Amino acid sequence: MKDKYLPKILKYQLTWPFMCLLTQKMLREKYGKIKIEKIKKIRKPFIILSNHVSGMDAWIIALSFRKQMFFSVMAEGLLRSPVMKKKSSQFIPYIPINRCTSDVRAVKEMKDLIAHKQSILVFPEARVTTYGETMDFDDSLIRLAKFFNVPIITYKIQGGYLKNPYWGGLRKGGSISGHIVKIYDVQEIQSSSLDDLYSNIKKDLYENSYETQKIQKCVFPDDDLAKGMDKYFFVCPKCKKMFVINSQNNLITCNNCGKLAKINEYGLFTENDDFFPSTIPWHKWQEQYFDELYGNQKHTNPLIKINNGDINEIMENHELEKYYNGKIIVYQDRLELIDENKVIPLKEIQSMFVVGNENPLIEFAIINQGRTFELKVGHDNTYSDMVHLYNIIRVYKKITD
């Protein structure tokens, strides 16, 4: 019987050294100062678990493990992006995964590749941090890694969030570093309880970008450090209004309240009396705001109007099949697909992710149907609308589950 993995493995083994050389050149040109630990050869296979601070993290980690190829688990929604597909399929070995479901295909591929002595890179957070702190993740991945019975390597990247924030563009200056935190051998993994292993790995991967920056004090000589912040942070904590935040140059202002804060050359909030010291508490407050708004109050009016929405079903081959195109009205408990008189009750949405930062989409799974969809919006709607929609669904699930 023909081994379907061997040609793929041999292909990437040939291209891996070339990819590392190109990556080193690209990262130096793009990011400038990078301090990456060069890892000596470690007996394969193993699983690398890393925090996730930018879209280039897999390439950064590849430079640490340049002598040992790995396969990176990547969201299939990202891989459909023409740019990412070109970069990833040509150079980074990858395993596509549907993050909205228990993707049995991806788990089987991980298991089979480990059986072929191949290592796996996984980002437990499943997405890049939008606010500068390692996001929470459940223990299912740690349970799976324990089942695979191979060493676990925890890896930490620092500096990437302030250098290239998810909501903004690439900044001048700054510094990025990457290093191994710990290597857990099989004996330690199997002798540890799941709770202890999970707790230790969470501590290994935890990163507060602002606390690290207070120590490192890297300079960002840009005059647009606030650019794009209002895509994600759009609720003012003073007047509690949505879509009133303006972030231009190095200033964060509210259309109602005026100046809220200034971002200094270190990327830190200053002149911020009665405001947050960073995006981290702002994010947490904004989530609490939506919890109270949609968890404690009943809304019967439309919350979001999407004039040109595309809903596509994600098929088994990772390709898309059109499900709906047209006007979508978002209510507190449902999505109304106006042009075809269809309704998607929010209670039927099992799980979801926001994917991408320039042209974001929401991936979601319909419970009890085994079907997964992605929702894209046209230019009439903004990134903030997608974050708003995400929070409407998140809160509804929270109060009904």
mmCIF file of C-alpha atoms in Angstrom:
data_model
loop_
_atom_site.group_PDB
_atom_site.id
_atom_site.type_symbol
_atom_site.label_atom_id
_atom_site.label_comp_id
_atom_site.label_asym_id
_atom_site.label_seq_id
_atom_site.Cartn_x
_atom_site.Cartn_y
_atom_site.Cartn_z
ATOM 1 C CA MET A 1 0.000 0.000 0.000
ATOM 2 C CA LYS A 2 1.383 3.381 -1.010
ATOM 3 C CA ASP A 3 2.423 5.679 1.851
ATOM 4 C CA LYS A 4 0.578 8.960 1.228
ATOM 5 C CA TYR A 5 2.730 10.900 3.708
ATOM 6 C CA LEU A 6 6.185 9.988 2.455
ATOM 7 C CA PRO A 7 6.188 12.155 -0.726
ATOM 8 C CA LYS A 8 4.963 15.139 1.307
ATOM 9 C CA ILE A 9 7.630 14.613 3.974
ATOM 10 C CA LEU A 10 10.414 14.207 1.406
ATOM 11 C CA LYS A 11 9.276 17.340 -0.434
ATOM 12 C CA TYR A 12 9.446 19.499 2.662
ATOM 13 C CA GLN A 13 12.718 17.964 3.834
ATOM 14 C CA LEU A 14 14.249 19.179 0.589
ATOM 15 C CA THR A 15 12.753 22.679 0.787
ATOM 16 C CA TRP A 16 13.184 23.228 4.550
ATOM 17 C CA PRO A 17 16.827 24.519 4.467
ATOM 18 C CA PHE A 18 15.960 26.835 1.555
ATOM 19 C CA MET A 19 12.871 28.061 3.412
ATOM 20 C CA CYS A 20 14.943 28.845 6.516
ATOM 21 C CA LEU A 21 17.411 30.928 4.493
ATOM 22 C CA LEU A 22 14.606 32.892 2.837
ATOM 23 C CA THR A 23 12.831 33.321 6.175
ATOM 24 C CA GLN A 24 15.942 34.665 7.860
ATOM 25 C CA LYS A 25 16.397 37.236 5.103
ATOM 26 C CA MET A 26 12.693 38.160 5.089
ATOM 27 C CA LEU A 27 12.445 38.570 8.868
ATOM 28 C CA ARG A 28 15.568 40.705 9.042
ATOM 29 C CA GLU A 29 14.206 42.996 6.339
ATOM 30 C CA LYS A 30 10.694 43.060 7.826
ATOM 31 C CA TYR A 31 11.337 42.995 11.573
ATOM 32 C CA GLY A 32 14.915 44.174 11.963
ATOM 33 C CA LYS A 33 16.215 43.182 15.383
ATOM 34 C CA ILE A 34 15.420 39.543 16.146
ATOM 35 C CA LYS A 35 16.903 37.362 18.877
ATOM 36 C CA ILE A 36 16.056 33.729 18.240
ATOM 37 C CA GLU A 37 17.427 30.799 20.183
ATOM 38 C CA LYS A 38 19.083 28.305 17.848
ATOM 39 C CA ILE A 39 17.984 24.863 18.954
ATOM 40 C CA LYS A 40 20.418 21.980 18.810
ATOM 41 C CA LYS A 41 19.070 18.801 17.317
ATOM 42 C CA ILE A 42 16.483 17.149 19.560
ATOM 43 C CA ARG A 43 15.389 13.572 19.109
ATOM 44 C CA LYS A 44 12.172 13.462 17.070
ATOM 45 C CA PRO A 45 9.255 13.398 17.133
ATOM 46 C CA PHE A 46 8.026 16.075 19.545
ATOM 47 C CA ILE A 47 5.246 18.626 19.867
ATOM 48 C CA ILE A 48 6.009 22.355 20.071
ATOM 49 C CA LEU A 49 3.456 24.497 21.917
ATOM 50 C CA SER A 50 3.880 28.265 21.551
ATOM 51 C CA ASN A 51 2.114 31.494 22.406
ATOM 52 C CA HIS A 52 0.792 33.409 19.388
ATOM 53 C CA VAL A 53 1.604 37.111 18.959
ATOM 54 C CA SER A 54 1.823 37.707 15.194
ATOM 55 C CA GLY A 55 1.166 36.171 11.801
ATOM 56 C CA MET A 56 4.859 35.371 11.386
ATOM 57 C CA ASP A 57 5.234 33.198 14.490
ATOM 58 C CA ALA A 58 5.548 29.884 12.624
ATOM 59 C CA TRP A 59 8.433 31.313 10.573
ATOM 60 C CA ILE A 60 10.147 32.673 13.683
ATOM 61 C CA ILE A 61 9.945 29.265 15.354
ATOM 62 C CA ALA A 62 11.227 27.617 12.157
ATOM 63 C CA LEU A 63 14.456 29.609 12.505
ATOM 64 C CA SER A 64 14.919 28.204 16.008
ATOM 65 C CA PHE A 65 14.376 24.664 14.705
ATOM 66 C CA ARG A 66 16.131 25.141 11.385
ATOM 67 C CA LYS A 67 17.868 21.777 11.753
ATOM 68 C CA GLN A 68 14.621 19.926 12.401
ATOM 69 C CA MET A 69 11.568 20.253 10.195
ATOM 70 C CA PHE A 70 8.099 20.384 11.747
ATOM 71 C CA PHE A 71 4.509 20.563 10.509
ATOM 72 C CA SER A 72 2.494 23.578 11.658
ATOM 73 C CA VAL A 73 -1.203 23.232 12.494
ATOM 74 C CA MET A 74 -2.908 26.173 10.764
ATOM 75 C CA ALA A 75 -6.518 27.358 10.490
ATOM 76 C CA GLU A 76 -7.908 26.399 7.109
ATOM 77 C CA GLY A 77 -9.561 29.829 6.767
ATOM 78 C CA LEU A 78 -6.119 31.437 6.715
ATOM 79 C CA LEU A 79 -4.821 28.931 4.192
ATOM 80 C CA ARG A 80 -7.517 29.966 1.722
ATOM 81 C CA SER A 81 -6.010 33.445 1.666
ATOM 82 C CA PRO A 82 -3.992 33.647 -1.600
ATOM 83 C CA VAL A 83 -0.972 35.215 0.144
ATOM 84 C CA MET A 84 -0.910 32.799 3.067
ATOM 85 C CA LYS A 85 -1.578 29.819 0.824
ATOM 86 C CA LYS A 86 1.406 30.690 -1.324
ATOM 87 C CA LYS A 87 3.733 31.240 1.624
ATOM 88 C CA SER A 88 2.579 28.208 3.597
ATOM 89 C CA SER A 89 2.135 25.544 0.949
ATOM 90 C CA GLN A 90 5.445 26.305 -0.726
ATOM 91 C CA PHE A 91 7.634 26.567 2.368
ATOM 92 C CA ILE A 92 5.986 25.768 5.720
ATOM 93 C CA PRO A 93 4.717 22.192 6.083
ATOM 94 C CA TYR A 94 1.201 22.502 7.446
ATOM 95 C CA ILE A 95 -1.816 20.600 8.721
ATOM 96 C CA PRO A 96 -5.111 22.412 7.992
ATOM 97 C CA ILE A 97 -7.595 22.340 10.856
ATOM 98 C CA ASN A 98 -11.209 23.361 11.246
ATOM 99 C CA ARG A 99 -11.139 25.087 14.627
ATOM 100 C CA CYS A 100 -14.909 25.152 15.043
ATOM 101 C CA THR A 101 -15.235 21.389 15.352
ATOM 102 C CA SER A 102 -13.343 18.431 16.764
ATOM 103 C CA ASP A 103 -11.502 18.013 13.486
ATOM 104 C CA VAL A 104 -10.897 14.262 13.395
ATOM 105 C CA ARG A 105 -9.042 14.545 10.072
ATOM 106 C CA ALA A 106 -6.484 16.960 11.509
ATOM 107 C CA VAL A 107 -5.987 14.823 14.639
ATOM 108 C CA LYS A 108 -5.481 11.722 12.491
ATOM 109 C CA GLU A 109 -2.944 13.552 10.332
ATOM 110 C CA MET A 110 -1.055 14.676 13.434
ATOM 111 C CA LYS A 111 -1.054 11.097 14.750
ATOM 112 C CA ASP A 112 0.119 9.653 11.418
ATOM 113 C CA LEU A 113 2.886 12.240 11.017
ATOM 114 C CA ILE A 114 4.145 11.556 14.540
ATOM 115 C CA ALA A 115 4.193 7.858 13.605
ATOM 116 C CA HIS A 116 6.428 8.925 10.692
ATOM 117 C CA LYS A 117 8.824 10.602 13.196
ATOM 118 C CA GLN A 118 7.630 14.096 12.260
ATOM 119 C CA SER A 119 7.243 16.904 14.807
ATOM 120 C CA ILE A 120 4.205 19.175 15.147
ATOM 121 C CA LEU A 121 3.844 22.877 15.991
ATOM 122 C CA VAL A 122 0.561 23.961 17.606
ATOM 123 C CA PHE A 123 -0.599 27.336 18.905
ATOM 124 C CA PRO A 124 -2.991 26.410 21.760
ATOM 125 C CA GLU A 125 -4.662 29.853 21.678
ATOM 126 C CA ALA A 126 -5.758 29.046 18.097
ATOM 127 C CA ARG A 127 -5.457 32.698 17.047
ATOM 128 C CA VAL A 128 -3.157 35.698 17.364
ATOM 129 C CA THR A 129 -3.687 37.755 20.504
ATOM 130 C CA THR A 130 -5.583 40.965 19.795
ATOM 131 C CA TYR A 131 -4.717 42.670 23.065
ATOM 132 C CA GLY A 132 -1.156 41.709 24.026
ATOM 133 C CA GLU A 133 -1.665 38.928 26.557
ATOM 134 C CA THR A 134 -1.658 35.165 26.096
ATOM 135 C CA MET A 135 -5.272 34.139 25.657
ATOM 136 C CA ASP A 136 -6.878 31.359 27.618
ATOM 137 C CA PHE A 137 -7.163 27.884 26.111
ATOM 138 C CA ASP A 138 -8.744 24.663 27.329
ATOM 139 C CA ASP A 139 -6.993 21.443 28.246
ATOM 140 C CA SER A 140 -8.136 19.405 25.223
ATOM 141 C CA LEU A 141 -4.892 20.003 23.343
ATOM 142 C CA ILE A 142 -2.809 19.052 26.395
ATOM 143 C CA ARG A 143 -4.908 15.908 26.723
ATOM 144 C CA LEU A 144 -4.187 15.127 23.060
ATOM 145 C CA ALA A 145 -0.449 15.818 23.426
ATOM 146 C CA LYS A 146 -0.359 13.508 26.444
ATOM 147 C CA PHE A 147 -2.073 10.826 24.353
ATOM 148 C CA PHE A 148 0.543 11.105 21.581
ATOM 149 C CA ASN A 149 3.195 10.051 24.122
ATOM 150 C CA VAL A 150 6.015 12.223 22.746
ATOM 151 C CA PRO A 151 8.027 15.058 24.354
ATOM 152 C CA ILE A 152 6.403 18.491 24.589
ATOM 153 C CA ILE A 153 8.483 21.622 24.018
ATOM 154 C CA THR A 154 7.056 24.928 25.243
ATOM 155 C CA TYR A 155 8.220 27.977 23.301
ATOM 156 C CA LYS A 156 7.703 31.687 23.960
ATOM 157 C CA ILE A 157 7.797 34.625 21.550
ATOM 158 C CA GLN A 158 8.167 38.133 22.973
ATOM 159 C CA GLY A 159 7.993 41.563 21.380
ATOM 160 C CA GLY A 160 5.842 40.566 18.409
ATOM 161 C CA TYR A 161 2.587 42.121 19.593
ATOM 162 C CA LEU A 162 3.933 45.659 19.967
ATOM 163 C CA LYS A 163 6.124 45.291 16.881
ATOM 164 C CA ASN A 164 3.245 44.172 14.656
ATOM 165 C CA PRO A 165 -0.097 44.391 16.529
ATOM 166 C CA TYR A 166 -2.933 42.332 15.107
ATOM 167 C CA TRP A 167 -5.107 45.425 14.641
ATOM 168 C CA GLY A 168 -2.344 47.646 13.253
ATOM 169 C CA GLY A 169 0.569 47.651 10.878
ATOM 170 C CA LEU A 170 4.245 46.852 11.138
ATOM 171 C CA ARG A 171 6.122 49.363 13.306
ATOM 172 C CA LYS A 172 9.667 50.619 13.043
ATOM 173 C CA GLY A 173 12.013 49.723 15.873
ATOM 174 C CA GLY A 174 11.242 47.243 18.604
ATOM 175 C CA SER A 175 12.712 43.793 19.060
ATOM 176 C CA ILE A 176 11.410 40.236 18.749
ATOM 177 C CA SER A 177 12.798 37.222 20.564
ATOM 178 C CA GLY A 178 11.958 33.532 20.684
ATOM 179 C CA HIS A 179 13.216 30.801 23.003
ATOM 180 C CA ILE A 180 12.424 27.405 24.501
ATOM 181 C CA VAL A 181 10.877 27.603 27.953
ATOM 182 C CA LYS A 182 10.954 23.913 28.847
ATOM 183 C CA ILE A 183 11.232 20.435 27.384
ATOM 184 C CA TYR A 184 8.859 17.929 28.989
ATOM 185 C CA ASP A 185 10.070 14.367 28.465
ATOM 186 C CA VAL A 186 7.637 11.483 28.096
ATOM 187 C CA GLN A 187 8.231 10.230 31.631
ATOM 188 C CA GLU A 188 7.338 13.597 33.166
ATOM 189 C CA ILE A 189 4.288 13.954 30.924
ATOM 190 C CA GLN A 190 2.882 10.546 31.793
ATOM 191 C CA SER A 191 3.612 10.840 35.522
ATOM 192 C CA SER A 192 1.956 14.263 35.761
ATOM 193 C CA SER A 193 -1.778 14.695 36.179
ATOM 194 C CA LEU A 194 -3.588 16.455 33.356
ATOM 195 C CA ASP A 195 -4.367 19.391 35.642
ATOM 196 C CA ASP A 196 -0.736 19.840 36.701
ATOM 197 C CA LEU A 197 0.597 19.525 33.154
ATOM 198 C CA TYR A 198 -2.032 21.956 31.856
ATOM 199 C CA SER A 199 -1.248 24.464 34.622
ATOM 200 C CA ASN A 200 2.517 24.291 34.022
ATOM 201 C CA ILE A 201 2.189 24.702 30.259
ATOM 202 C CA LYS A 202 -0.139 27.708 30.694
ATOM 203 C CA LYS A 203 2.503 29.329 32.914
ATOM 204 C CA ASP A 204 5.205 28.565 30.331
ATOM 205 C CA LEU A 205 3.261 30.209 27.507
ATOM 206 C CA TYR A 206 1.937 33.213 29.427
ATOM 207 C CA GLU A 207 3.157 36.553 28.087
ATOM 208 C CA ASN A 208 2.117 40.090 28.985
ATOM 209 C CA SER A 209 3.570 42.224 26.190
ATOM 210 C CA TYR A 210 3.340 45.456 28.148
ATOM 211 C CA GLU A 211 5.083 44.114 31.248
ATOM 212 C CA THR A 212 7.876 42.732 29.070
ATOM 213 C CA GLN A 213 8.182 46.082 27.299
ATOM 214 C CA LYS A 214 8.487 47.955 30.604
ATOM 215 C CA ILE A 215 11.635 45.911 31.217
ATOM 216 C CA GLN A 216 13.065 45.892 27.690
ATOM 217 C CA LYS A 217 12.107 49.502 26.807
ATOM 218 C CA CYS A 218 12.404 49.041 23.037
ATOM 219 C CA VAL A 219 11.814 52.242 21.079
ATOM 220 C CA PHE A 220 9.264 52.565 18.254
ATOM 221 C CA PRO A 221 10.161 55.758 16.303
ATOM 222 C CA ASP A 222 6.785 55.963 14.539
ATOM 223 C CA ASP A 223 4.131 58.669 14.616
ATOM 224 C CA ASP A 224 1.175 56.348 13.982
ATOM 225 C CA LEU A 225 1.370 53.866 16.878
ATOM 226 C CA ALA A 226 -2.385 54.101 17.491
ATOM 227 C CA LYS A 227 -3.336 53.382 13.890
ATOM 228 C CA GLY A 228 -5.950 50.649 13.563
ATOM 229 C CA MET A 229 -6.572 50.240 17.292
ATOM 230 C CA ASP A 230 -10.184 51.409 16.922
ATOM 231 C CA LYS A 231 -10.924 48.391 14.687
ATOM 232 C CA TYR A 232 -10.911 46.183 17.766
ATOM 233 C CA PHE A 233 -11.237 48.609 20.692
ATOM 234 C CA PHE A 234 -14.289 50.671 19.796
ATOM 235 C CA VAL A 235 -16.218 51.096 23.076
ATOM 236 C CA CYS A 236 -15.384 54.121 25.242
ATOM 237 C CA PRO A 237 -15.179 53.232 28.955
ATOM 238 C CA LYS A 238 -16.112 56.765 29.978
ATOM 239 C CA CYS A 239 -19.311 57.410 28.005
ATOM 240 C CA LYS A 240 -19.922 53.692 27.313
ATOM 241 C CA LYS A 241 -20.771 54.335 23.671
ATOM 242 C CA MET A 242 -19.830 52.091 20.746
ATOM 243 C CA PHE A 243 -17.992 53.196 17.594
ATOM 244 C CA VAL A 244 -16.875 56.538 19.074
ATOM 245 C CA ILE A 245 -13.153 55.741 19.380
ATOM 246 C CA ASN A 246 -10.641 57.350 17.032
ATOM 247 C CA SER A 247 -7.053 56.137 17.002
ATOM 248 C CA GLN A 248 -4.822 58.235 14.770
ATOM 249 C CA ASN A 249 -1.157 59.115 14.936
ATOM 250 C CA ASN A 250 -0.209 58.412 18.570
ATOM 251 C CA LEU A 251 -3.501 59.516 20.115
ATOM 252 C CA ILE A 252 -6.591 57.646 21.306
ATOM 253 C CA THR A 253 -9.650 59.876 21.456
ATOM 254 C CA CYS A 254 -13.406 59.590 21.922
ATOM 255 C CA ASN A 255 -15.813 61.613 19.818
ATOM 256 C CA ASN A 256 -17.773 62.378 23.000
ATOM 257 C CA CYS A 257 -15.134 62.513 25.732
ATOM 258 C CA GLY A 258 -12.110 63.894 23.896
ATOM 259 C CA LYS A 259 -8.570 62.694 24.510
ATOM 260 C CA LEU A 260 -8.242 59.391 26.366
ATOM 261 C CA ALA A 261 -4.546 58.543 26.080
ATOM 262 C CA LYS A 262 -1.329 58.997 24.181
ATOM 263 C CA ILE A 263 1.008 56.215 23.101
ATOM 264 C CA ASN A 264 4.652 57.054 23.747
ATOM 265 C CA GLU A 265 7.753 55.928 21.888
ATOM 266 C CA TYR A 266 7.795 52.690 23.917
ATOM 267 C CA GLY A 267 4.285 51.740 22.807
ATOM 268 C CA LEU A 268 2.941 52.368 26.318
ATOM 269 C CA PHE A 269 -0.140 54.399 27.262
ATOM 270 C CA THR A 270 0.600 57.777 28.833
ATOM 271 C CA GLU A 271 -1.439 60.879 29.692
ATOM 272 C CA ASN A 272 -4.183 58.369 30.513
ATOM 273 C CA ASP A 273 -5.810 59.663 33.706
ATOM 274 C CA ASP A 274 -9.014 57.719 34.419
ATOM 275 C CA PHE A 275 -8.225 55.456 31.453
ATOM 276 C CA PHE A 276 -6.610 52.059 30.967
ATOM 277 C CA PRO A 277 -2.829 51.533 31.164
ATOM 278 C CA SER A 278 -2.846 49.223 28.108
ATOM 279 C CA THR A 279 -5.057 47.309 25.674
ATOM 280 C CA ILE A 280 -5.182 44.315 28.056
ATOM 281 C CA PRO A 281 -7.591 45.767 30.676
ATOM 282 C CA TRP A 282 -9.432 47.603 27.879
ATOM 283 C CA HIS A 283 -10.145 44.278 26.179
ATOM 284 C CA LYS A 284 -11.348 42.694 29.428
ATOM 285 C CA TRP A 285 -13.575 45.686 30.206
ATOM 286 C CA GLN A 286 -14.999 45.658 26.654
ATOM 287 C CA GLU A 287 -15.955 41.989 26.994
ATOM 288 C CA GLN A 288 -17.653 42.740 30.347
ATOM 289 C CA TYR A 289 -19.475 45.628 28.672
ATOM 290 C CA PHE A 290 -20.959 43.233 26.095
ATOM 291 C CA ASP A 291 -21.716 40.675 28.819
ATOM 292 C CA GLU A 292 -23.852 43.255 30.619
ATOM 293 C CA LEU A 293 -25.343 44.786 27.463
ATOM 294 C CA TYR A 294 -26.507 41.536 25.882
ATOM 295 C CA GLY A 295 -26.568 39.255 28.924
ATOM 296 C CA ASN A 296 -28.717 41.383 31.224
ATOM 297 C CA GLN A 297 -30.830 43.328 28.745
ATOM 298 C CA LYS A 298 -33.342 42.193 26.126
ATOM 299 C CA HIS A 299 -33.051 43.793 22.673
ATOM 300 C CA THR A 300 -35.771 43.347 20.049
ATOM 301 C CA ASN A 301 -34.425 45.765 17.444
ATOM 302 C CA PRO A 302 -31.777 44.815 14.866
ATOM 303 C CA LEU A 303 -28.245 45.116 16.275
ATOM 304 C CA ILE A 304 -26.222 44.943 13.037
ATOM 305 C CA LYS A 305 -27.242 45.297 9.402
ATOM 306 C CA ILE A 306 -25.009 43.561 6.868
ATOM 307 C CA ASN A 307 -25.821 44.723 3.345
ATOM 308 C CA ASN A 308 -23.587 42.318 1.458
ATOM 309 C CA GLY A 309 -22.864 39.154 3.390
ATOM 310 C CA ASP A 310 -21.433 35.904 2.072
ATOM 311 C CA ILE A 311 -22.011 32.646 3.934
ATOM 312 C CA ASN A 312 -20.092 29.693 2.516
ATOM 313 C CA GLU A 313 -20.022 26.127 3.732
ATOM 314 C CA ILE A 314 -16.586 24.655 4.399
ATOM 315 C CA MET A 315 -16.442 21.259 2.694
ATOM 316 C CA GLU A 316 -14.394 18.184 3.601
ATOM 317 C CA ASN A 317 -11.708 19.084 1.050
ATOM 318 C CA HIS A 318 -11.367 22.525 2.748
ATOM 319 C CA GLU A 319 -12.902 24.251 -0.266
ATOM 320 C CA LEU A 320 -15.950 26.526 -0.053
ATOM 321 C CA GLU A 321 -19.464 26.020 -1.374
ATOM 322 C CA LYS A 322 -21.858 28.955 -1.591
ATOM 323 C CA TYR A 323 -24.692 28.865 0.937
ATOM 324 C CA TYR A 324 -26.002 32.441 0.912
ATOM 325 C CA ASN A 325 -25.243 35.886 -0.471
ATOM 326 C CA GLY A 326 -27.183 39.006 0.394
ATOM 327 C CA LYS A 327 -28.543 41.077 3.235
ATOM 328 C CA ILE A 328 -28.192 39.788 6.806
ATOM 329 C CA ILE A 329 -29.902 41.292 9.852
ATOM 330 C CA VAL A 330 -28.371 40.419 13.218
ATOM 331 C CA TYR A 331 -30.676 40.179 16.242
ATOM 332 C CA GLN A 332 -29.837 39.246 19.805
ATOM 333 C CA ASP A 333 -30.884 35.636 19.215
ATOM 334 C CA ARG A 334 -30.659 35.026 15.461
ATOM 335 C CA LEU A 335 -29.281 35.873 12.033
ATOM 336 C CA GLU A 336 -31.968 36.622 9.443
ATOM 337 C CA LEU A 337 -30.903 35.931 5.843
ATOM 338 C CA ILE A 338 -33.324 38.376 4.249
ATOM 339 C CA ASP A 339 -32.966 37.576 0.541
ATOM 340 C CA GLU A 340 -33.851 33.899 0.981
ATOM 341 C CA ASN A 341 -36.101 34.158 4.034
ATOM 342 C CA LYS A 342 -33.810 31.933 6.117
ATOM 343 C CA VAL A 343 -32.998 32.142 9.816
ATOM 344 C CA ILE A 344 -29.957 30.870 11.741
ATOM 345 C CA PRO A 345 -30.800 30.771 15.474
ATOM 346 C CA LEU A 346 -27.752 31.701 17.550
ATOM 347 C CA LYS A 347 -28.506 28.769 19.867
ATOM 348 C CA GLU A 348 -27.575 26.450 16.992
ATOM 349 C CA ILE A 349 -24.073 27.907 16.652
ATOM 350 C CA GLN A 350 -21.733 25.505 18.393
ATOM 351 C CA SER A 351 -18.436 27.400 18.237
ATOM 352 C CA MET A 352 -16.835 30.221 16.285
ATOM 353 C CA PHE A 353 -13.627 32.082 15.513
ATOM 354 C CA VAL A 354 -12.765 35.442 13.973
ATOM 355 C CA VAL A 355 -10.143 34.843 11.287
ATOM 356 C CA GLY A 356 -7.921 37.469 9.645
ATOM 357 C CA ASN A 357 -7.308 41.145 10.381
ATOM 358 C CA GLU A 358 -7.580 43.016 7.090
ATOM 359 C CA ASN A 359 -10.671 41.295 5.679
ATOM 360 C CA PRO A 360 -11.972 39.408 8.697
ATOM 361 C CA LEU A 361 -14.463 36.577 8.590
ATOM 362 C CA ILE A 362 -16.240 34.523 11.213
ATOM 363 C CA GLU A 363 -16.088 30.742 11.081
ATOM 364 C CA PHE A 364 -18.909 28.973 12.892
ATOM 365 C CA ALA A 365 -20.279 25.448 13.278
ATOM 366 C CA ILE A 366 -23.961 24.480 13.368
ATOM 367 C CA ILE A 367 -24.666 22.130 16.255
ATOM 368 C CA ASN A 368 -25.963 18.612 15.543
ATOM 369 C CA GLN A 369 -25.455 19.045 11.796
ATOM 370 C CA GLY A 370 -21.713 18.587 11.493
ATOM 371 C CA ARG A 371 -21.587 21.529 9.095
ATOM 372 C CA THR A 372 -19.195 24.460 9.270
ATOM 373 C CA PHE A 373 -19.572 27.849 7.621
ATOM 374 C CA GLU A 374 -17.687 31.086 7.187
ATOM 375 C CA LEU A 375 -19.318 34.505 7.107
ATOM 376 C CA LYS A 376 -17.718 37.406 5.232
ATOM 377 C CA VAL A 377 -18.988 40.938 4.916
ATOM 378 C CA GLY A 378 -18.570 43.526 2.170
ATOM 379 C CA HIS A 379 -16.951 46.955 2.323
ATOM 380 C CA ASP A 380 -20.086 48.532 3.828
ATOM 381 C CA ASN A 381 -19.274 46.813 7.108
ATOM 382 C CA THR A 382 -16.141 47.130 9.190
ATOM 383 C CA TYR A 383 -13.826 44.979 11.259
ATOM 384 C CA SER A 384 -15.562 46.455 14.308
ATOM 385 C CA ASP A 385 -18.884 45.072 13.049
ATOM 386 C CA MET A 386 -17.376 41.583 12.995
ATOM 387 C CA VAL A 387 -16.001 41.960 16.519
ATOM 388 C CA HIS A 388 -19.421 43.252 17.581
ATOM 389 C CA LEU A 389 -21.133 40.253 15.946
ATOM 390 C CA TYR A 390 -18.654 37.880 17.585
ATOM 391 C CA ASN A 391 -19.539 39.318 21.005
ATOM 392 C CA ILE A 392 -23.293 39.119 20.360
ATOM 393 C CA ILE A 393 -22.965 35.398 19.574
ATOM 394 C CA ARG A 394 -20.463 34.832 22.424
ATOM 395 C CA VAL A 395 -22.744 36.358 25.049
ATOM 396 C CA TYR A 396 -25.856 34.584 23.744
ATOM 397 C CA LYS A 397 -24.062 31.243 23.943
ATOM 398 C CA LYS A 398 -22.775 32.110 27.415
ATOM 399 C CA ILE A 399 -26.268 32.760 28.829
ATOM 400 C CA THR A 400 -27.991 29.854 27.065
ATOM 401 C CA ASP A 401 -25.447 27.018 27.276
#
